[in-house]
Short mmCIF file of C-alpha atoms in Angstrom, two decimals:
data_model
loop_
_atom_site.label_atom_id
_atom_site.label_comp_id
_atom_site.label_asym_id
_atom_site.label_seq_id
_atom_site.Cartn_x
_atom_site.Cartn_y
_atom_site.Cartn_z
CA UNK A 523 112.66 145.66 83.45
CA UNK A 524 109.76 146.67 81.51
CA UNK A 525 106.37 145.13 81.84
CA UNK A 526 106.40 144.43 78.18
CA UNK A 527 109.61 142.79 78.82
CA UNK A 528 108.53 140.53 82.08
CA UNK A 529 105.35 139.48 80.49
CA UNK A 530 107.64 138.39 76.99
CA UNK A 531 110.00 136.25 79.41
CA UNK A 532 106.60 134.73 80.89
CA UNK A 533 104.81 133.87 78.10
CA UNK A 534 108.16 132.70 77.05
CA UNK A 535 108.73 130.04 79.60
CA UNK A 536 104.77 129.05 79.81
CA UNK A 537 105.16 128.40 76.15
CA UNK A 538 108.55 126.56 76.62
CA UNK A 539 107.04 124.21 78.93
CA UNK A 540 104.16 123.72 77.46
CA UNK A 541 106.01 122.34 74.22
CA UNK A 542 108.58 120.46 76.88
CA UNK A 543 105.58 118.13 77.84
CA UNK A 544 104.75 116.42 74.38
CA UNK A 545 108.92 116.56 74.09
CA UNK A 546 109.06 113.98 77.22
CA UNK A 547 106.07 112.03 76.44
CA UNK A 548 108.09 110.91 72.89
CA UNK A 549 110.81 110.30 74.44
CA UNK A 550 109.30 108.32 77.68
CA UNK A 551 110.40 106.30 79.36
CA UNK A 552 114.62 107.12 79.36
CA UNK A 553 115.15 104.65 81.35
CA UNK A 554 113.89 102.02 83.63
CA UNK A 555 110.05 102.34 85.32
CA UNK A 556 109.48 101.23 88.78
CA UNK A 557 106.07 99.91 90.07
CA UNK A 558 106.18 99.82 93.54
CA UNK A 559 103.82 97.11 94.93
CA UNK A 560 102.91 97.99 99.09
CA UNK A 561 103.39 94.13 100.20
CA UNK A 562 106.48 91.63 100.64
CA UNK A 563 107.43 89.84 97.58
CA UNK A 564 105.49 86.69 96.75
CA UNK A 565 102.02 87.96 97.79
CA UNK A 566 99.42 88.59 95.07
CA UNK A 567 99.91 92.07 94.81
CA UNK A 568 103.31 91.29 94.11
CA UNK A 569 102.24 88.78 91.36
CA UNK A 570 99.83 91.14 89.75
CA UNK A 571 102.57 94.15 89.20
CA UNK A 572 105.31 91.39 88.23
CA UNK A 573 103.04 89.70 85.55
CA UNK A 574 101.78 93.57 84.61
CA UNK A 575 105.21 94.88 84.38
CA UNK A 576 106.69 91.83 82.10
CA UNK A 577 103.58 92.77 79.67
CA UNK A 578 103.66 96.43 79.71
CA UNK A 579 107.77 95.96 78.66
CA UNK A 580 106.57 95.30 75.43
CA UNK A 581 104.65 98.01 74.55
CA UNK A 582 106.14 100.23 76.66
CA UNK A 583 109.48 100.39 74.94
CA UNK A 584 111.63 100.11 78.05
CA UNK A 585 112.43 98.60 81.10
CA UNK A 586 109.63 97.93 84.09
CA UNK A 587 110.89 96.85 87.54
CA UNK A 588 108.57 96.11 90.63
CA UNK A 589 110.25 97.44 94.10
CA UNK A 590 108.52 96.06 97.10
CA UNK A 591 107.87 98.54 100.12
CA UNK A 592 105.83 97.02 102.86
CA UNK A 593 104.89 98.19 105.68
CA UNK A 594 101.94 99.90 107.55
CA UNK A 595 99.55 98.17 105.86
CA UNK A 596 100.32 99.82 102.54
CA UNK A 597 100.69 103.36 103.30
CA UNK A 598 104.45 103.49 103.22
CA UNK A 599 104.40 102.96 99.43
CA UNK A 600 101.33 104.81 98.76
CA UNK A 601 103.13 107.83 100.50
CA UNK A 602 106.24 107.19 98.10
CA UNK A 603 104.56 107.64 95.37
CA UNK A 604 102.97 110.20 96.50
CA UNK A 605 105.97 112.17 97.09
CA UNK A 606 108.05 111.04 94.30
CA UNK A 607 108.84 112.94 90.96
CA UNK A 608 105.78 113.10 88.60
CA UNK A 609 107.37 112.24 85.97
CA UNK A 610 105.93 108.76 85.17
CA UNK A 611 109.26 106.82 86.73
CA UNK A 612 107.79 105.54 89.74
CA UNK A 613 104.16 104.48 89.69
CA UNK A 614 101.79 102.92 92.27
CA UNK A 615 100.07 98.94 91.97
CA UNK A 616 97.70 98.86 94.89
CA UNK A 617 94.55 96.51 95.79
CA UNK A 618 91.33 97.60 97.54
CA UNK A 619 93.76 98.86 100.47
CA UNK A 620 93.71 102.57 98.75
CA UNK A 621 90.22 102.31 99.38
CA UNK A 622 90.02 100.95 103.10
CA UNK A 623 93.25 103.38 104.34
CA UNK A 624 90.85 106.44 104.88
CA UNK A 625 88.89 104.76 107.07
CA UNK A 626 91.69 102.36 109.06
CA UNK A 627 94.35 105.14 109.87
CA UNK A 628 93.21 108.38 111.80
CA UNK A 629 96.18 110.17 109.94
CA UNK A 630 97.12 109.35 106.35
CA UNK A 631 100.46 110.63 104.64
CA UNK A 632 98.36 110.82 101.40
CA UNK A 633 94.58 111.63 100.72
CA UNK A 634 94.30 108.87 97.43
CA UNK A 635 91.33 111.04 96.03
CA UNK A 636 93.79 114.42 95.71
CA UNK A 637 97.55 113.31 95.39
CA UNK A 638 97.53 110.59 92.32
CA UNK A 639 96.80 110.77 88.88
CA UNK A 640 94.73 107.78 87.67
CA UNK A 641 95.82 105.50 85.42
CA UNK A 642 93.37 102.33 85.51
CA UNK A 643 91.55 99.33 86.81
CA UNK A 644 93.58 96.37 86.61
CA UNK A 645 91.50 92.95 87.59
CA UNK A 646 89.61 91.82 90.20
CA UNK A 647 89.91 88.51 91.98
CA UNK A 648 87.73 86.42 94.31
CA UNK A 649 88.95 85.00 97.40
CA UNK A 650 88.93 81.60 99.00
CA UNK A 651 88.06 80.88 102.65
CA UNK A 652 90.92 78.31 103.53
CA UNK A 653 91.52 75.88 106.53
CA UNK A 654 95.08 74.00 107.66
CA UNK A 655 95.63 70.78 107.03
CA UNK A 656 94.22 68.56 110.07
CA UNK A 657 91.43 70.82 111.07
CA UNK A 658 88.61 68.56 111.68
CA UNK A 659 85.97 70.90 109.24
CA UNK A 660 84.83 69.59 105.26
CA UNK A 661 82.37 72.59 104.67
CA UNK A 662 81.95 76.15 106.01
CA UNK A 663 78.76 75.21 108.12
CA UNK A 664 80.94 72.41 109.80
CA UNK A 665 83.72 75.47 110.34
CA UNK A 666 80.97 78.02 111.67
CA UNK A 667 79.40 75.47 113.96
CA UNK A 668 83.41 74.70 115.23
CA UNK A 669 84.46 77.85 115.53
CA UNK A 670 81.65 78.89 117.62
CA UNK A 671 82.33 75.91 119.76
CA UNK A 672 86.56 76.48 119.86
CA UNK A 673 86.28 80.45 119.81
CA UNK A 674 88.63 81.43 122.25
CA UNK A 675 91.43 78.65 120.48
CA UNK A 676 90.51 79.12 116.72
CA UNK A 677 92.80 81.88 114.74
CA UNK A 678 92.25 83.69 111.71
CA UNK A 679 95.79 84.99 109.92
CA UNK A 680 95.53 87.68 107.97
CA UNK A 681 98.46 89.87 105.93
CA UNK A 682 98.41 92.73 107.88
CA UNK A 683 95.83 95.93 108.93
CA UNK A 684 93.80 96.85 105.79
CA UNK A 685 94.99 94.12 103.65
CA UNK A 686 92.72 91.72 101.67
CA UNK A 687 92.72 89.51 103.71
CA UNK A 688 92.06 91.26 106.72
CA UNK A 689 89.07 92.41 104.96
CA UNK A 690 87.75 89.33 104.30
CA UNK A 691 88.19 88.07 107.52
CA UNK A 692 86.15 91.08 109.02
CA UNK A 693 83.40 89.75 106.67
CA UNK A 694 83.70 86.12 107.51
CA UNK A 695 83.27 86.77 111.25
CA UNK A 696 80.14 89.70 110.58
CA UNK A 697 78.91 86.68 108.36
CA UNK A 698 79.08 84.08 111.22
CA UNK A 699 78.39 86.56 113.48
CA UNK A 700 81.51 85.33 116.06
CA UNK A 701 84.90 87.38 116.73
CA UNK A 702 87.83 85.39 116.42
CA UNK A 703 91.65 86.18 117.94
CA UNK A 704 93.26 87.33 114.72
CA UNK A 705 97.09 87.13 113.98
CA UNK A 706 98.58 89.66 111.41
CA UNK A 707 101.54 89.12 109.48
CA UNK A 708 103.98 91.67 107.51
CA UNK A 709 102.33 90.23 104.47
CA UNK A 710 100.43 87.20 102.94
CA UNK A 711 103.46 84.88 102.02
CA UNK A 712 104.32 84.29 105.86
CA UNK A 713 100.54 83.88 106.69
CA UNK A 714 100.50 81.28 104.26
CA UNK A 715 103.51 79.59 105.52
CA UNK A 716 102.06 79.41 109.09
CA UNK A 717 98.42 78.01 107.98
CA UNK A 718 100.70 75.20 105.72
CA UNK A 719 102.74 74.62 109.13
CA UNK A 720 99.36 74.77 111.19
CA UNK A 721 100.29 77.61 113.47
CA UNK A 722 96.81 78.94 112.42
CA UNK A 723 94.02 77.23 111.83
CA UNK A 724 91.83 80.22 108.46
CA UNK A 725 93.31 82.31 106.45
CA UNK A 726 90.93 84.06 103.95
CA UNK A 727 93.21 85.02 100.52
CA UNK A 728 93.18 86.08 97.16
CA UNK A 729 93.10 83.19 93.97
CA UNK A 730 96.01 84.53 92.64
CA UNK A 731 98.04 83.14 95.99
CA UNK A 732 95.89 80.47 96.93
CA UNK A 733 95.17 78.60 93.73
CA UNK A 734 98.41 76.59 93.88
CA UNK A 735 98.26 75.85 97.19
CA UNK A 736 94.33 74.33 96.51
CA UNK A 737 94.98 72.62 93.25
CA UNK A 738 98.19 70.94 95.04
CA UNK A 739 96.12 69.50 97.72
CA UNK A 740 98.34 71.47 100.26
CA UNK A 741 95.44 73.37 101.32
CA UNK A 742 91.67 72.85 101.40
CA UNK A 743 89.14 75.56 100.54
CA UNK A 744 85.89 75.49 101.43
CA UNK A 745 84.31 78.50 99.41
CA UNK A 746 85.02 81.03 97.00
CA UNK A 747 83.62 84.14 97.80
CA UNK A 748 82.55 85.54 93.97
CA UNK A 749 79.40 85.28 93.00
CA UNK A 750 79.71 82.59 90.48
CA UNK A 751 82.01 79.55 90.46
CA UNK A 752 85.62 79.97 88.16
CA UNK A 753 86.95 77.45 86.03
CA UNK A 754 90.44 76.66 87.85
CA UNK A 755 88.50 75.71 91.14
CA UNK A 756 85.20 74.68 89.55
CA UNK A 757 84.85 72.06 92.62
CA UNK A 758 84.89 75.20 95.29
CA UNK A 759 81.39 76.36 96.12
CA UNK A 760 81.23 80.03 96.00
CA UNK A 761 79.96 81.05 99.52
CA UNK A 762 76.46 81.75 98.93
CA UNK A 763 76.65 77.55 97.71
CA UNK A 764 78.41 76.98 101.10
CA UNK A 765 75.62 78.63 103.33
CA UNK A 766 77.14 82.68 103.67
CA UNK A 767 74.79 84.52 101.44
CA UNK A 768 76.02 88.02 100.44
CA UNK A 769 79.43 87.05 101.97
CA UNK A 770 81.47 88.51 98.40
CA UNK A 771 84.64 90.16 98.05
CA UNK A 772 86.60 90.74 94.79
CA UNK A 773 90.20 92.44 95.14
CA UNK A 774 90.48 94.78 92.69
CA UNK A 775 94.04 96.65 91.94
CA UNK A 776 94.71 99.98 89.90
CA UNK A 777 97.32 101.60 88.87
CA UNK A 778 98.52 105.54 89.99
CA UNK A 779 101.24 108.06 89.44
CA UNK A 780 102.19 110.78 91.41
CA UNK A 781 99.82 114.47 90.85
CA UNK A 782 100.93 115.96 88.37
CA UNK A 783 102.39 113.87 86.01
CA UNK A 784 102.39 115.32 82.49
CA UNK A 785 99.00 114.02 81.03
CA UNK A 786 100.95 113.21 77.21
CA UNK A 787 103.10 110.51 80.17
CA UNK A 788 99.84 109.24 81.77
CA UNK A 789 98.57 108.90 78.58
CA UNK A 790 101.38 106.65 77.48
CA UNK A 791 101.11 104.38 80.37
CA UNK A 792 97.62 104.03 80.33
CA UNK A 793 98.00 102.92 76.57
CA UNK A 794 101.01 100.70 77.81
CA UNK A 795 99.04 98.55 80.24
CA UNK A 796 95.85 98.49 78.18
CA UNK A 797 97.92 96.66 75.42
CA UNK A 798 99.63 94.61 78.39
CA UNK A 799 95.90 93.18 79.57
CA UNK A 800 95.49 91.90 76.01
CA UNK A 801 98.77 90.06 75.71
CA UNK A 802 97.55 86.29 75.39
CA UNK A 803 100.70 85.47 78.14
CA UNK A 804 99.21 87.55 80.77
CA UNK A 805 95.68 86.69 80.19
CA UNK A 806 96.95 83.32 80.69
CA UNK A 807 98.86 83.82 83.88
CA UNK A 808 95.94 85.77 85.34
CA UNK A 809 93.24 82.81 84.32
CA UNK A 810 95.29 80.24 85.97
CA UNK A 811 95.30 82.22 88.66
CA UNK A 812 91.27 83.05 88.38
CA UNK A 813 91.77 86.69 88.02
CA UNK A 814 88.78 88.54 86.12
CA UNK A 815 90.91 91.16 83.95
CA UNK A 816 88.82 94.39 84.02
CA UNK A 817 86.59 95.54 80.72
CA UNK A 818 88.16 98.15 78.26
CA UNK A 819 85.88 100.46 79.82
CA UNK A 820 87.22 100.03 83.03
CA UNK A 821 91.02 100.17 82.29
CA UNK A 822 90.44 104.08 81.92
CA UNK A 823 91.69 106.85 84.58
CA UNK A 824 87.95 108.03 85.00
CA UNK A 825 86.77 104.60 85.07
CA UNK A 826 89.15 104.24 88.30
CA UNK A 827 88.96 107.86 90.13
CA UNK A 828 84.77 106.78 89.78
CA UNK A 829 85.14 103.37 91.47
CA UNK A 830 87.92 104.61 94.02
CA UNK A 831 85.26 106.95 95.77
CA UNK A 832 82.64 104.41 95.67
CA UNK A 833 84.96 101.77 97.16
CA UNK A 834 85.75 104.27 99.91
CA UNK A 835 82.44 105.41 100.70
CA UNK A 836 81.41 101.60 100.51
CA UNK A 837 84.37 100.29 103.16
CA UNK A 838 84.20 103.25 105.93
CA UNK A 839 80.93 102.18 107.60
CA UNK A 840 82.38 98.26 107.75
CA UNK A 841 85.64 98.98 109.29
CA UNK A 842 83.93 101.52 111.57
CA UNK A 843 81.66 99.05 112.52
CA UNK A 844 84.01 97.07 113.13
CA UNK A 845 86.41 99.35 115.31
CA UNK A 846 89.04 98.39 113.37
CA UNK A 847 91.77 101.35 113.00
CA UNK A 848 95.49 102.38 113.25
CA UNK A 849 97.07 105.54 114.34
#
């Protein structure tokens, strides 16, 4: 074959897919989109991607389904995606666990600064320090002073290594300055079930699971951990109010897709759930549930590839600290 030849057929098949890219993005999506959320079904993750996913039907054109895919602390669904098609059919809801998993797991499947395109932030959403019913504490100074005194009996749940709640429970005890015997759970819905049964006596979770539970009466919380009060729990002191200065979390979850995706079908998506965090029903659902949706500005791919590294460089000296890490 002639050179002239070979470099026709290239230029050929480099224009060919260059033109295919805009084709697909016109047509996306074909058929159904999967989010897959890294926790069991019921936790706030899952919430978050479910409510998302509803929204993001409308302007999406198509179908959006949530598959759940727990395990190791978030890194088997992470990895998925990862590995799956980049075509825009299977993207990624994660919290602040994409930011944590460098530092918790010697080995990662996936390096989340190199195999994801960026799509955007999502919300953020305080979390609330909460007791079982019976345990003899009204206030968190009453619950440091009784945990110090019932250390070696007192037991904080948490959803699992590198979840939220783990997280926050690392802060709690650097806050009281007191280890506790910690019990981790495949997830936050069976943590919650055992602090409602009283198998464990603190479980520190995200609004968007514990609000019912609060409102209800089931549970009692005795601080919020954002900076400033919110509306739907207006009678919880944030933690600062409570006697913890500086003891703040927010969960924050993004949205990824596999490297690679065509940027006309990242494009889409991101436009998709921008218009799905203005749809009145979702800013509803999240309110109740006193999630902060993110700015405009901060829905953006750059906006969340900027905040990912600062979350990781933020989280690897605490966990270190801590001595907190899987294999």
């Amino acid at each position: 074959m002639k050179f002239a030849q070979l470099l026709g057929g290239v230029t050929f098949a480099v224009a060919a897919a260059t033109l295919a890219a805009p084709a697909a993005a016109q047509s996306y999506p074909t058929r159904p989109v999967t989010i897959v959320v890294p926790f069991a079904p019921g936790g706030p993750t899952d919430i978050v991607a479910r409510s998302l996913g509803q929204a993001m039907e409308k302007s999406l054109g198509g179908t959006v389904v949530v598959e759940n895919k727990p395990g190791a602390g978030g890194t088997l669904a992470v990895a998925d995606v990862a590995r799956a098609p980049a075509d825009g059919y299977r993207v990624l809801v994660h919290h602040i666990g994409m930011s944590t998993a460098p530092a918790l797991y010697r080995k990662l499947p996936f390096d989340p600064l190199k195999d994801f395109e960026y799509i955007g932030l999502i919300n953020a959403v305080p979390m609330t320090l909460l007791v079982r019913p019976g345990l003899p504490v009204n206030s968190v100074k009453e619950l440091a002073a009784y945990v110090k005194a019932n250390r070696d009996k007192v037991t904080l749940a948490n959803a699992g290594l590198g979840a939220a709640s783990h997280l926050c429970g690392l802060l709690f005890q650097q806050a009281i300055a007191t280890d506790l015997t910690t019990v981790p759970y495949k997830g936050t819905a069976p943590a919650m079930a055992d602090l409602l049964g009283g198998q464990v006596d603190i479980l520190c979770d995200q609004t968007t699971q514990t609000t019912p539970q609060i409102l209800s009466g089931k549970l009692r919380a005795l601080a919020i951990t954002s900076p400033r009060r919110i509306e739907t729990l207006k009678d919880v002191p944030t933690a600062a109010e409570a006697g913890l200065p500086g003891f703040e979390l927010s969960v924050w979850h993004g949205m990824y897709a596999p490297k690679g995706t065509p940027k006309p079908v990242v494009d889409k998506i991101v436009a998709s759930m921008q218009a799905a965090l203005k749809d009145p029903d979702l800013v509803k659902r999240f309110t109740d549930l006193g999630s902060v949706i993110e700015s405009p500005e901060r829905q953006t791919p750059d906006a969340l590839s900027r905040y990912l590294k600062s979350e990781i460089d933020k989280w690897a000296p605490i966990i270190k600290k801590a001595g907190e890490y899987a294999d």
